[in-house]
Amino acid sequence: MNYRFRYAPSPTGVLHVGNARTAIFNWLLARHYSSKLILRIEDTDKERSTPESEKAIIEDLKWLGLDWDEGPDVGGDCGPYRQSQRSSLYEEHQKLLLEKKAAYECFCTPDELKKTREELLSLGKMPKYNGKCLNLSPKHIQELKDQKKPFVIRFYVKPGPPVVVDDIVRGTVKFEREVIGDFVIFRSDGGPTYQLACVVDDSLMKITHVIRGDDHLSNTPKQILMNDAFGFTSPKFGHLPMVLGADRKKLSKRHGACSVGEYKQQGYVSSAFLNFLVLLGWSCETSEEILNTERLIKEFSEDRLSSSPSIFETNKLDWMNGQYIRQLSLEEFYRLERPFLEKDLALSQVDESWLKQVLKVLQTSVAKLTDVTDQLQIFLKDKFLIEDDVIKETAKDLDFKKVLIALSKILEDNPDIDFDDLKKQLQNETSLKGKKLFHPLRYAMTGRKNGPELALVMPLLPKNELKLRVDKLLKETS
Ligand code: GLU
């Protein structure tokens, strides 16, 4: 199919989870339909846009596994792909609209605009521009320009029937022209606004589908009117509902992490994170949830996009991430873990094959890559710690003490005993079983109440370490 989708971030900050989802949906549609994805950088806001932000957004998109067919870093026939490099195109188009009388110069000062706005609001009316400059004569306009009066260019929303948006996600949405109001397309500093730049670029870049967050829905009738005025065919629009936090409010900083970079740092696997984000607003026909990228590309289509907001559930993300971790090969798991481990450990001093065996054990239980650094403490002599709860519980249970004393003795007599024999002897000598036996054994071996299987942990502990740990717990609870 010859569709052309686009993702058009403003480089004014980090890549927010909601925007990442928009990027992913466009990418999946482009790949599903063997079509094109265009990355366009919308940096018309000179004050807030930074090259650092652009770089970070691109890095996060790549981390998610996305790629694009045209964009500032890969080129293409419709470039440049940064709006700051397309000024002359916007000027040409602004002139076209002025010539067609579809736009006009407005000399109203910010104070005047504020006053009319307040007046309208006090009358309970929609605040919109009152059209004062719509019919200025060319002579008057020239005079004001000669006086160097600052002005903006407004698009003229002519009276007419409602503007109809045939939205891929939401169905038909109608907008009355009266409520739209003549909006600014060129600022007094001579730069285009988002509305103009977006319409010109979507047309010149031959975009066929605009899929974006529904915070842009109110821009759509304006963009359709501009397309009509230029004589451009409007692309198809689809507006994705918001991503909400667990409290059903728009996902934001208040909910903790909300940018892709933060999730990366917290130890989520990119393919798991992508899978999780896709399910925020789309579902597979078979209701399956774990879908690798290949499957997602195959199954994804606009028909199953949801029109109601979705909720970002961190528990579900953790569960899904754990599932992805279990599916990794040990080598891949090790590769992904390295940067996290390096923060805490001098990896060059750790035996690699031992470390891989430990990782193999932890891979069966951790939810996030960062959980490994914590759980690794169980296996390291100098990082071993006993949790307070473990001490409290052991101190008040005589059976636990009995197990520990027997354990210490068994290890003293036979320092090389294996886990199965240890278990048997301990059972024989204490006549205890189940929790009474395994809890103190776990507490002594790991210092924690929960963790990986003991049979797997024991062979990976340094020699004589278990005996030292048993004695330490006995000492701290006596
Ligand atoms: N630059 C806009 C944003 O980051 C996107 C606008 C659009 O998709 O039309 O929200």
CSV table of C-alpha atoms and ligand atoms in Angstrom, one decimal:
chain,number,residue,atom,x,y,z
A,1,MET,CA,0.0,0.0,0.0
A,2,ASN,CA,1.3,3.5,-0.7
A,3,TYR,CA,0.2,5.0,2.6
A,4,ARG,CA,2.3,7.6,4.3
A,5,PHE,CA,2.1,7.9,8.1
A,6,ARG,CA,4.0,10.4,10.2
A,7,TYR,CA,5.1,11.0,13.7
A,8,ALA,CA,5.7,14.6,14.5
A,9,PRO,CA,7.2,15.3,17.9
A,10,SER,CA,8.0,18.8,19.2
A,11,PRO,CA,11.5,18.6,20.7
A,12,THR,CA,10.5,20.5,23.8
A,13,GLY,CA,11.2,17.8,26.4
A,14,VAL,CA,11.4,14.1,26.9
A,15,LEU,CA,9.4,11.4,25.0
A,16,HIS,CA,6.3,11.0,27.1
A,17,VAL,CA,4.6,7.6,27.3
A,18,GLY,CA,1.5,8.9,25.5
A,19,ASN,CA,3.5,10.3,22.6
A,20,ALA,CA,5.6,7.1,22.4
A,21,ARG,CA,2.3,5.2,22.0
A,22,THR,CA,1.3,7.5,19.1
A,23,ALA,CA,4.7,6.9,17.5
A,24,ILE,CA,4.3,3.1,17.9
A,25,PHE,CA,0.8,3.0,16.4
A,26,ASN,CA,2.0,5.0,13.4
A,27,TRP,CA,5.0,2.7,13.0
A,28,LEU,CA,2.9,-0.4,13.3
A,29,LEU,CA,0.4,0.8,10.7
A,30,ALA,CA,3.2,1.8,8.4
A,31,ARG,CA,4.9,-1.6,8.7
A,32,HIS,CA,1.6,-3.6,8.6
A,33,TYR,CA,0.6,-1.9,5.4
A,34,SER,CA,4.1,-2.0,3.9
A,35,SER,CA,3.9,1.7,3.8
A,36,LYS,CA,6.1,4.6,4.9
A,37,LEU,CA,6.7,6.3,8.2
A,38,ILE,CA,8.0,9.9,8.2
A,39,LEU,CA,9.6,11.5,11.2
A,40,ARG,CA,9.1,15.2,11.3
A,41,ILE,CA,10.5,17.5,13.9
A,42,GLU,CA,8.1,20.2,14.8
A,43,ASP,CA,10.4,22.8,16.3
A,44,THR,CA,8.5,26.0,15.4
A,45,ASP,CA,8.5,27.0,19.1
A,46,LYS,CA,12.0,28.5,19.1
A,47,GLU,CA,12.1,29.2,22.8
A,48,ARG,CA,11.2,25.7,24.0
A,49,SER,CA,12.7,23.5,21.3
A,50,THR,CA,16.3,22.2,21.8
A,51,PRO,CA,18.6,19.9,19.8
A,52,GLU,CA,19.2,17.9,22.9
A,53,SER,CA,15.5,17.1,23.2
A,54,GLU,CA,15.4,16.1,19.5
A,55,LYS,CA,18.4,13.8,20.1
A,56,ALA,CA,16.9,12.3,23.2
A,57,ILE,CA,13.5,11.7,21.6
A,58,ILE,CA,15.1,10.0,18.6
A,59,GLU,CA,17.2,7.9,20.9
A,60,ASP,CA,14.2,6.7,22.9
A,61,LEU,CA,12.2,5.9,19.7
A,62,LYS,CA,15.2,3.8,18.5
A,63,TRP,CA,15.4,2.1,21.9
A,64,LEU,CA,11.8,1.1,21.4
A,65,GLY,CA,12.9,-0.6,18.2
A,66,LEU,CA,11.2,1.9,15.9
A,67,ASP,CA,12.6,3.1,12.6
A,68,TRP,CA,11.4,5.5,9.9
A,69,ASP,CA,11.7,5.7,6.2
A,70,GLU,CA,12.2,9.5,6.0
A,71,GLY,CA,13.3,11.9,8.6
A,72,PRO,CA,16.0,14.4,9.6
A,73,ASP,CA,18.6,11.7,10.3
A,74,VAL,CA,17.8,9.5,7.3
A,75,GLY,CA,16.8,12.0,4.6
A,76,GLY,CA,14.2,11.5,2.0
A,77,ASP,CA,12.5,13.2,-1.0
A,78,CYS,CA,10.3,15.5,1.0
A,79,GLY,CA,12.8,17.1,3.3
A,80,PRO,CA,14.0,19.0,5.1
A,81,TYR,CA,12.2,17.2,8.0
A,82,ARG,CA,12.8,19.9,10.6
A,83,GLN,CA,10.3,22.7,10.5
A,84,SER,CA,12.9,25.3,11.5
A,85,GLN,CA,14.5,24.6,8.1
A,86,ARG,CA,11.3,25.1,6.1
A,87,SER,CA,10.6,28.7,6.7
A,88,SER,CA,10.4,29.8,3.1
A,89,LEU,CA,7.8,27.2,2.3
A,90,TYR,CA,5.6,28.5,5.1
A,91,GLU,CA,6.0,32.1,3.9
A,92,GLU,CA,5.0,31.1,0.4
A,93,HIS,CA,1.9,29.4,1.7
A,94,GLN,CA,1.0,32.2,4.0
A,95,LYS,CA,1.1,34.6,1.0
A,96,LEU,CA,-1.1,32.2,-1.0
A,97,LEU,CA,-3.7,32.4,1.7
A,98,LEU,CA,-3.5,36.2,1.9
A,99,GLU,CA,-3.9,36.4,-1.9
A,100,LYS,CA,-7.0,34.1,-1.8
A,101,LYS,CA,-8.4,36.3,1.0
A,102,ALA,CA,-8.5,33.2,3.2
A,103,ALA,CA,-6.3,35.0,5.7
A,104,TYR,CA,-5.7,38.5,6.8
A,105,GLU,CA,-3.4,40.8,8.9
A,106,CYS,CA,-4.5,41.5,12.4
A,107,PHE,CA,-3.0,44.4,14.3
A,108,CYS,CA,-4.9,43.9,17.6
A,109,THR,CA,-2.7,44.3,20.6
A,110,PRO,CA,-2.5,41.6,23.3
A,111,ASP,CA,-4.3,44.0,25.6
A,112,GLU,CA,-7.2,44.5,23.2
A,113,LEU,CA,-7.5,40.8,22.7
A,114,LYS,CA,-7.5,40.2,26.4
A,115,LYS,CA,-10.2,42.8,26.9
A,116,THR,CA,-12.5,41.3,24.2
A,117,ARG,CA,-11.9,37.8,25.6
A,118,GLU,CA,-12.9,38.9,29.1
A,119,GLU,CA,-16.0,40.7,27.8
A,120,LEU,CA,-17.2,37.6,25.9
A,121,LEU,CA,-16.5,35.4,28.9
A,122,SER,CA,-18.5,37.8,31.2
A,123,LEU,CA,-21.4,37.5,28.8
A,124,GLY,CA,-21.1,33.7,29.0
A,125,LYS,CA,-20.0,33.5,25.3
A,126,MET,CA,-17.2,31.4,23.8
A,127,PRO,CA,-14.0,33.5,23.8
A,128,LYS,CA,-12.9,33.9,20.2
A,129,TYR,CA,-11.4,36.6,18.0
A,130,ASN,CA,-14.1,39.2,17.2
A,131,GLY,CA,-13.0,39.8,13.6
A,132,LYS,CA,-12.1,43.4,14.1
A,133,CYS,CA,-9.2,43.4,11.5
A,134,LEU,CA,-11.1,41.3,8.9
A,135,ASN,CA,-12.1,44.2,6.7
A,136,LEU,CA,-9.2,46.6,7.0
A,137,SER,CA,-8.6,48.4,3.7
A,138,PRO,CA,-5.3,47.7,1.9
A,139,LYS,CA,-4.4,51.4,2.5
A,140,HIS,CA,-5.0,51.2,6.2
A,141,ILE,CA,-3.0,48.0,6.4
A,142,GLN,CA,-0.1,49.6,4.7
A,143,GLU,CA,-0.2,52.6,7.0
A,144,LEU,CA,-0.1,50.4,10.0
A,145,LYS,CA,2.8,48.5,8.6
A,146,ASP,CA,4.6,51.7,7.8
A,147,GLN,CA,4.1,52.7,11.5
A,148,LYS,CA,5.9,49.4,12.3
A,149,LYS,CA,2.8,48.1,14.2
A,150,PRO,CA,3.3,44.5,15.1
A,151,PHE,CA,0.8,42.1,13.4
A,152,VAL,CA,-0.2,38.5,13.1
A,153,ILE,CA,-1.8,36.7,10.2
A,154,ARG,CA,-5.1,35.1,10.9
A,155,PHE,CA,-6.9,32.4,9.0
A,156,TYR,CA,-10.4,33.5,8.0
A,157,VAL,CA,-13.0,30.9,9.1
A,158,LYS,CA,-15.8,31.8,6.6
A,159,PRO,CA,-19.4,31.2,7.8
A,160,GLY,CA,-20.7,27.9,6.4
A,161,PRO,CA,-21.8,24.4,7.4
A,162,PRO,CA,-20.1,22.5,10.2
A,163,VAL,CA,-16.7,21.0,9.6
A,164,VAL,CA,-17.0,17.2,9.6
A,165,VAL,CA,-14.1,15.1,10.8
A,166,ASP,CA,-14.5,11.4,9.8
A,167,ASP,CA,-12.3,10.1,12.5
A,168,ILE,CA,-10.8,6.6,12.1
A,169,VAL,CA,-11.0,6.1,15.9
A,170,ARG,CA,-14.0,8.2,17.0
A,171,GLY,CA,-16.3,8.1,14.0
A,172,THR,CA,-17.9,11.3,12.8
A,173,VAL,CA,-17.3,14.5,14.8
A,174,LYS,CA,-18.8,17.8,13.8
A,175,PHE,CA,-17.5,21.3,14.6
A,176,GLU,CA,-19.6,24.4,14.2
A,177,ARG,CA,-17.6,27.1,12.4
A,178,GLU,CA,-18.8,29.8,14.8
A,179,VAL,CA,-16.9,28.3,17.7
A,180,ILE,CA,-13.7,28.0,15.8
A,181,GLY,CA,-12.9,31.7,15.4
A,182,ASP,CA,-10.3,33.2,13.1
A,183,PHE,CA,-7.0,31.7,14.4
A,184,VAL,CA,-3.4,32.8,14.1
A,185,ILE,CA,-1.3,31.1,11.4
A,186,PHE,CA,1.7,33.5,11.5
A,187,ARG,CA,3.0,35.1,14.6
A,188,SER,CA,4.2,38.7,15.0
A,189,ASP,CA,7.8,37.5,15.0
A,190,GLY,CA,7.3,36.3,11.4
A,191,GLY,CA,7.2,32.6,12.3
A,192,PRO,CA,4.5,30.2,11.4
A,193,THR,CA,2.3,28.6,14.1
A,194,TYR,CA,1.9,24.9,14.4
A,195,GLN,CA,-1.4,25.0,12.5
A,196,LEU,CA,0.1,26.4,9.3
A,197,ALA,CA,3.3,24.4,9.5
A,198,CYS,CA,1.5,21.2,10.1
A,199,VAL,CA,-0.9,21.6,7.2
A,200,VAL,CA,1.7,22.7,4.7
A,201,ASP,CA,4.0,19.8,5.8
A,202,ASP,CA,1.3,17.1,5.8
A,203,SER,CA,0.5,18.1,2.3
A,204,LEU,CA,4.0,18.6,0.9
A,205,MET,CA,5.1,15.4,2.6
A,206,LYS,CA,2.1,13.6,1.0
A,207,ILE,CA,0.9,12.3,4.3
A,208,THR,CA,-2.2,10.1,3.9
A,209,HIS,CA,-3.0,9.4,7.6
A,210,VAL,CA,-2.6,11.6,10.6
A,211,ILE,CA,-2.8,9.4,13.7
A,212,ARG,CA,-2.3,11.5,16.9
A,213,GLY,CA,-3.4,12.1,20.4
A,214,ASP,CA,-6.9,13.4,20.9
A,215,ASP,CA,-5.5,16.5,22.5
A,216,HIS,CA,-5.2,17.5,18.9
A,217,LEU,CA,-8.8,16.9,17.9
A,218,SER,CA,-9.8,20.5,18.2
A,219,ASN,CA,-7.0,21.4,15.7
A,220,THR,CA,-8.4,19.1,13.1
A,221,PRO,CA,-11.3,21.3,11.8
A,222,LYS,CA,-8.9,24.2,11.5
A,223,GLN,CA,-6.5,22.0,9.5
A,224,ILE,CA,-9.3,20.7,7.3
A,225,LEU,CA,-10.5,24.3,6.6
A,226,MET,CA,-6.9,25.3,5.7
A,227,ASN,CA,-6.5,22.3,3.4
A,228,ASP,CA,-9.8,23.3,1.7
A,229,ALA,CA,-8.5,26.9,1.3
A,230,PHE,CA,-5.2,25.7,-0.3
A,231,GLY,CA,-7.0,23.2,-2.4
A,232,PHE,CA,-5.2,20.3,-0.7
A,233,THR,CA,-6.9,16.9,0.0
A,234,SER,CA,-7.1,16.4,3.7
A,235,PRO,CA,-5.4,13.3,5.1
A,236,LYS,CA,-7.5,10.7,7.0
A,237,PHE,CA,-7.5,11.6,10.7
A,238,GLY,CA,-7.5,9.3,13.7
A,239,HIS,CA,-7.4,10.6,17.3
A,240,LEU,CA,-6.2,8.3,20.0
A,241,PRO,CA,-7.8,8.6,23.5
A,242,MET,CA,-5.6,9.5,26.4
A,243,VAL,CA,-3.5,7.3,28.6
A,244,LEU,CA,-4.6,7.6,32.2
A,245,GLY,CA,-2.9,6.8,35.5
A,246,ALA,CA,-4.5,4.4,38.0
A,247,ASP,CA,-6.5,7.3,39.4
A,248,ARG,CA,-8.1,7.9,36.0
A,249,LYS,CA,-6.4,11.2,35.6
A,250,LYS,CA,-4.2,12.0,32.6
A,251,LEU,CA,-0.8,10.3,33.1
A,252,SER,CA,1.7,12.8,34.3
A,253,LYS,CA,4.7,13.4,36.6
A,254,ARG,CA,2.3,13.0,39.5
A,255,HIS,CA,2.1,9.3,38.8
A,256,GLY,CA,5.8,8.9,39.0
A,257,ALA,CA,7.6,7.9,35.8
A,258,CYS,CA,5.9,9.1,32.6
A,259,SER,CA,8.7,9.3,30.1
A,260,VAL,CA,10.2,6.4,28.1
A,261,GLY,CA,13.7,7.3,29.4
A,262,GLU,CA,12.6,6.7,32.9
A,263,TYR,CA,11.2,3.3,32.1
A,264,LYS,CA,14.4,2.4,30.3
A,265,GLN,CA,16.4,3.3,33.4
A,266,GLN,CA,14.0,1.4,35.7
A,267,GLY,CA,15.0,-1.8,33.9
A,268,TYR,CA,12.2,-2.5,31.5
A,269,VAL,CA,13.0,-4.5,28.4
A,270,SER,CA,12.2,-2.4,25.3
A,271,SER,CA,10.2,-5.1,23.5
A,272,ALA,CA,8.1,-5.7,26.6
A,273,PHE,CA,7.5,-2.0,27.1
A,274,LEU,CA,6.5,-1.7,23.4
A,275,ASN,CA,4.1,-4.6,23.7
A,276,PHE,CA,2.6,-3.1,26.9
A,277,LEU,CA,2.1,0.3,25.3
A,278,VAL,CA,0.4,-1.2,22.2
A,279,LEU,CA,-2.2,-2.7,24.4
A,280,LEU,CA,-3.1,0.8,25.7
A,281,GLY,CA,-5.7,1.5,23.1
A,282,TRP,CA,-5.5,-1.6,20.9
A,283,SER,CA,-6.4,-5.2,21.3
A,284,CYS,CA,-5.6,-8.3,19.3
A,285,GLU,CA,-8.5,-10.2,17.8
A,286,THR,CA,-7.4,-13.4,19.6
A,287,SER,CA,-7.2,-11.4,23.0
A,288,GLU,CA,-3.6,-12.6,23.3
A,289,GLU,CA,-1.5,-10.1,25.2
A,290,ILE,CA,2.1,-11.3,24.8
A,291,LEU,CA,2.8,-10.5,21.2
A,292,ASN,CA,6.3,-10.1,19.8
A,293,THR,CA,7.0,-7.3,17.4
A,294,GLU,CA,6.6,-9.5,14.4
A,295,ARG,CA,3.1,-10.6,15.5
A,296,LEU,CA,2.2,-7.0,16.3
A,297,ILE,CA,3.1,-5.9,12.8
A,298,LYS,CA,1.0,-8.8,11.4
A,299,GLU,CA,-2.1,-8.3,13.6
A,300,PHE,CA,-2.1,-4.5,14.0
A,301,SER,CA,-4.8,-2.6,12.2
A,302,GLU,CA,-6.9,0.5,12.7
A,303,ASP,CA,-10.1,-1.5,13.1
A,304,ARG,CA,-9.3,-2.6,16.7
A,305,LEU,CA,-8.2,0.8,18.0
A,306,SER,CA,-10.2,1.7,21.1
A,307,SER,CA,-12.1,5.0,21.5
A,308,SER,CA,-12.0,5.0,25.2
A,309,PRO,CA,-9.1,6.0,27.4
A,310,SER,CA,-6.8,3.3,28.7
A,311,ILE,CA,-5.2,2.9,32.0
A,312,PHE,CA,-1.5,2.5,32.6
A,313,GLU,CA,-1.2,-0.3,35.1
A,314,THR,CA,2.3,-0.7,36.4
A,315,ASN,CA,1.6,-4.1,37.8
A,316,LYS,CA,0.7,-5.4,34.4
A,317,LEU,CA,3.8,-3.8,32.9
A,318,ASP,CA,5.9,-5.6,35.6
A,319,TRP,CA,4.2,-8.9,34.9
A,320,MET,CA,4.7,-8.5,31.1
A,321,ASN,CA,8.3,-7.5,31.6
A,322,GLY,CA,9.0,-10.6,33.7
A,323,GLN,CA,7.5,-12.7,30.9
A,324,TYR,CA,9.8,-11.1,28.3
A,325,ILE,CA,12.8,-11.6,30.6
A,326,ARG,CA,12.1,-15.3,30.9
A,327,GLN,CA,12.0,-15.6,27.1
A,328,LEU,CA,15.4,-14.1,26.6
A,329,SER,CA,18.4,-16.2,25.9
A,330,LEU,CA,21.0,-16.2,28.7
A,331,GLU,CA,23.4,-14.3,26.5
A,332,GLU,CA,20.8,-11.6,25.7
A,333,PHE,CA,19.8,-11.3,29.3
A,334,TYR,CA,23.5,-10.9,30.3
A,335,ARG,CA,23.9,-8.2,27.6
A,336,LEU,CA,20.9,-6.2,28.8
A,337,GLU,CA,21.9,-6.6,32.4
A,338,ARG,CA,25.5,-5.5,32.0
A,339,PRO,CA,24.9,-1.7,32.1
A,340,PHE,CA,22.9,-2.1,35.3
A,341,LEU,CA,25.3,-4.4,37.0
A,342,GLU,CA,28.3,-2.2,36.1
A,343,LYS,CA,26.8,0.6,38.2
A,344,ASP,CA,27.1,-1.6,41.3
A,345,LEU,CA,29.8,-4.1,40.6
A,346,ALA,CA,33.4,-4.1,39.2
A,347,LEU,CA,32.5,-6.7,36.6
A,348,SER,CA,36.1,-7.3,35.6
A,349,GLN,CA,36.6,-8.7,39.1
A,350,VAL,CA,33.7,-11.1,38.9
A,351,ASP,CA,34.0,-14.5,37.3
A,352,GLU,CA,31.9,-14.3,34.1
A,353,SER,CA,30.7,-17.9,34.1
A,354,TRP,CA,29.7,-17.8,37.7
A,355,LEU,CA,27.8,-14.5,37.0
A,356,LYS,CA,26.0,-16.1,34.1
A,357,GLN,CA,24.9,-19.0,36.3
A,358,VAL,CA,23.6,-16.6,38.9
A,359,LEU,CA,21.8,-14.7,36.1
A,360,LYS,CA,20.2,-17.9,34.9
A,361,VAL,CA,18.7,-18.4,38.4
A,362,LEU,CA,17.5,-14.9,38.7
A,363,GLN,CA,16.1,-14.8,35.2
A,364,THR,CA,13.4,-17.1,36.4
A,365,SER,CA,12.0,-14.7,39.0
A,366,VAL,CA,12.8,-11.0,38.5
A,367,ALA,CA,10.3,-8.6,37.0
A,368,LYS,CA,12.8,-5.9,36.0
A,369,LEU,CA,16.4,-5.7,35.0
A,370,THR,CA,17.1,-3.5,38.0
A,371,ASP,CA,15.8,-6.2,40.4
A,372,VAL,CA,18.9,-8.3,39.5
A,373,THR,CA,21.4,-5.9,41.2
A,374,ASP,CA,19.3,-6.1,44.4
A,375,GLN,CA,19.0,-9.9,44.3
A,376,LEU,CA,22.6,-10.4,43.4
A,377,GLN,CA,23.5,-9.4,46.9
A,378,ILE,CA,22.3,-12.8,48.0
A,379,PHE,CA,25.3,-14.4,46.1
A,380,LEU,CA,28.0,-12.0,47.2
A,381,LYS,CA,30.0,-12.3,50.4
A,382,ASP,CA,30.6,-8.6,51.0
A,383,LYS,CA,27.1,-7.4,50.0
A,384,PHE,CA,25.1,-10.0,52.0
A,385,LEU,CA,22.6,-8.4,54.4
A,386,ILE,CA,19.9,-9.9,56.7
A,387,GLU,CA,16.5,-8.2,56.4
A,388,ASP,CA,15.1,-6.8,59.7
A,389,ASP,CA,12.0,-8.9,59.4
A,390,VAL,CA,14.1,-12.1,59.0
A,391,ILE,CA,15.8,-11.3,62.3
A,392,LYS,CA,12.5,-10.5,64.1
A,393,GLU,CA,10.8,-13.6,63.0
A,394,THR,CA,13.7,-15.9,63.7
A,395,ALA,CA,14.3,-14.4,67.1
A,396,LYS,CA,10.9,-15.3,68.3
A,397,ASP,CA,10.6,-18.9,66.9
A,398,LEU,CA,12.3,-21.7,68.8
A,399,ASP,CA,11.8,-24.2,66.0
A,400,PHE,CA,13.6,-21.8,63.7
A,401,LYS,CA,16.5,-21.7,66.1
A,402,LYS,CA,16.5,-25.5,66.4
A,403,VAL,CA,16.9,-25.7,62.6
A,404,LEU,CA,19.7,-23.2,62.5
A,405,ILE,CA,21.7,-25.0,65.2
A,406,ALA,CA,21.3,-28.3,63.5
A,407,LEU,CA,22.2,-26.7,60.2
A,408,SER,CA,25.4,-25.2,61.6
A,409,LYS,CA,26.4,-28.6,63.0
A,410,ILE,CA,25.7,-30.4,59.7
A,411,LEU,CA,27.8,-27.9,57.7
A,412,GLU,CA,30.6,-28.1,60.2
A,413,ASP,CA,30.8,-31.9,59.9
A,414,ASN,CA,30.4,-31.8,56.1
A,415,PRO,CA,31.2,-28.4,54.5
A,416,ASP,CA,30.7,-29.9,51.0
A,417,ILE,CA,27.3,-31.4,51.5
A,418,ASP,CA,24.8,-30.9,48.6
A,419,PHE,CA,21.3,-29.4,48.9
A,420,ASP,CA,19.4,-32.7,48.8
A,421,ASP,CA,21.5,-34.3,51.6
A,422,LEU,CA,21.4,-31.2,53.6
A,423,LYS,CA,17.6,-31.1,53.5
A,424,LYS,CA,17.3,-34.8,54.4
A,425,GLN,CA,19.7,-34.6,57.4
A,426,LEU,CA,18.1,-31.5,58.6
A,427,GLN,CA,14.7,-33.1,58.5
A,428,ASN,CA,16.0,-36.2,60.4
A,429,GLU,CA,17.7,-34.2,63.0
A,430,THR,CA,14.9,-31.7,63.8
A,431,SER,CA,11.8,-33.8,62.9
A,432,LEU,CA,10.5,-30.6,61.3
A,433,LYS,CA,9.2,-30.1,57.8
A,434,GLY,CA,7.5,-27.6,55.5
A,435,LYS,CA,7.7,-24.0,56.5
A,436,LYS,CA,9.3,-24.7,59.8
A,437,LEU,CA,12.2,-26.2,58.0
A,438,PHE,CA,12.4,-24.2,54.8
A,439,HIS,CA,11.8,-20.7,56.2
A,440,PRO,CA,14.9,-20.7,58.5
A,441,LEU,CA,16.9,-22.4,55.8
A,442,ARG,CA,15.9,-19.7,53.4
A,443,TYR,CA,16.5,-16.9,55.9
A,444,ALA,CA,20.0,-18.2,56.7
A,445,MET,CA,20.9,-18.8,53.1
A,446,THR,CA,19.6,-15.6,51.6
A,447,GLY,CA,19.0,-13.2,54.5
A,448,ARG,CA,15.6,-12.6,52.9
A,449,LYS,CA,12.0,-13.8,53.2
A,450,ASN,CA,11.6,-14.3,49.5
A,451,GLY,CA,13.8,-15.1,46.6
A,452,PRO,CA,15.0,-17.7,44.1
A,453,GLU,CA,14.9,-21.4,44.7
A,454,LEU,CA,17.3,-22.5,47.4
A,455,ALA,CA,18.5,-25.6,45.5
A,456,LEU,CA,19.7,-23.3,42.8
A,457,VAL,CA,21.2,-20.7,45.2
A,458,MET,CA,23.2,-23.0,47.4
A,459,PRO,CA,25.7,-24.3,44.7
A,460,LEU,CA,26.5,-20.7,43.7
A,461,LEU,CA,27.5,-19.4,47.1
A,462,PRO,CA,31.2,-19.0,47.9
A,463,LYS,CA,32.7,-21.9,49.8
A,464,ASN,CA,31.9,-22.0,53.5
A,465,GLU,CA,29.7,-19.0,53.1
A,466,LEU,CA,26.5,-20.8,54.1
A,467,LYS,CA,28.0,-21.8,57.5
A,468,LEU,CA,29.1,-18.3,58.1
A,469,ARG,CA,25.6,-17.0,57.3
A,470,VAL,CA,23.9,-19.5,59.6
A,471,ASP,CA,26.1,-18.6,62.5
A,472,LYS,CA,25.6,-14.9,61.8
A,473,LEU,CA,21.8,-15.3,61.9
A,474,LEU,CA,22.1,-17.3,65.1
A,475,LYS,CA,24.3,-14.6,66.7
A,476,GLU,CA,22.0,-11.8,65.7
A,477,THR,CA,18.9,-13.6,67.1
A,478,SER,CA,20.3,-14.9,70.3
B,1,GLU,N1,4.0,18.3,17.4
B,1,GLU,C1,2.8,17.9,18.0
B,1,GLU,C2,3.0,17.3,19.3
B,1,GLU,O1,4.1,16.9,19.7
B,1,GLU,C3,2.1,16.8,17.1
B,1,GLU,C4,1.2,17.4,16.2
B,1,GLU,C5,0.5,16.5,15.3
B,1,GLU,O2,0.7,15.3,15.3
B,1,GLU,O3,-0.2,17.0,14.4
B,1,GLU,O4,2.1,17.2,20.1
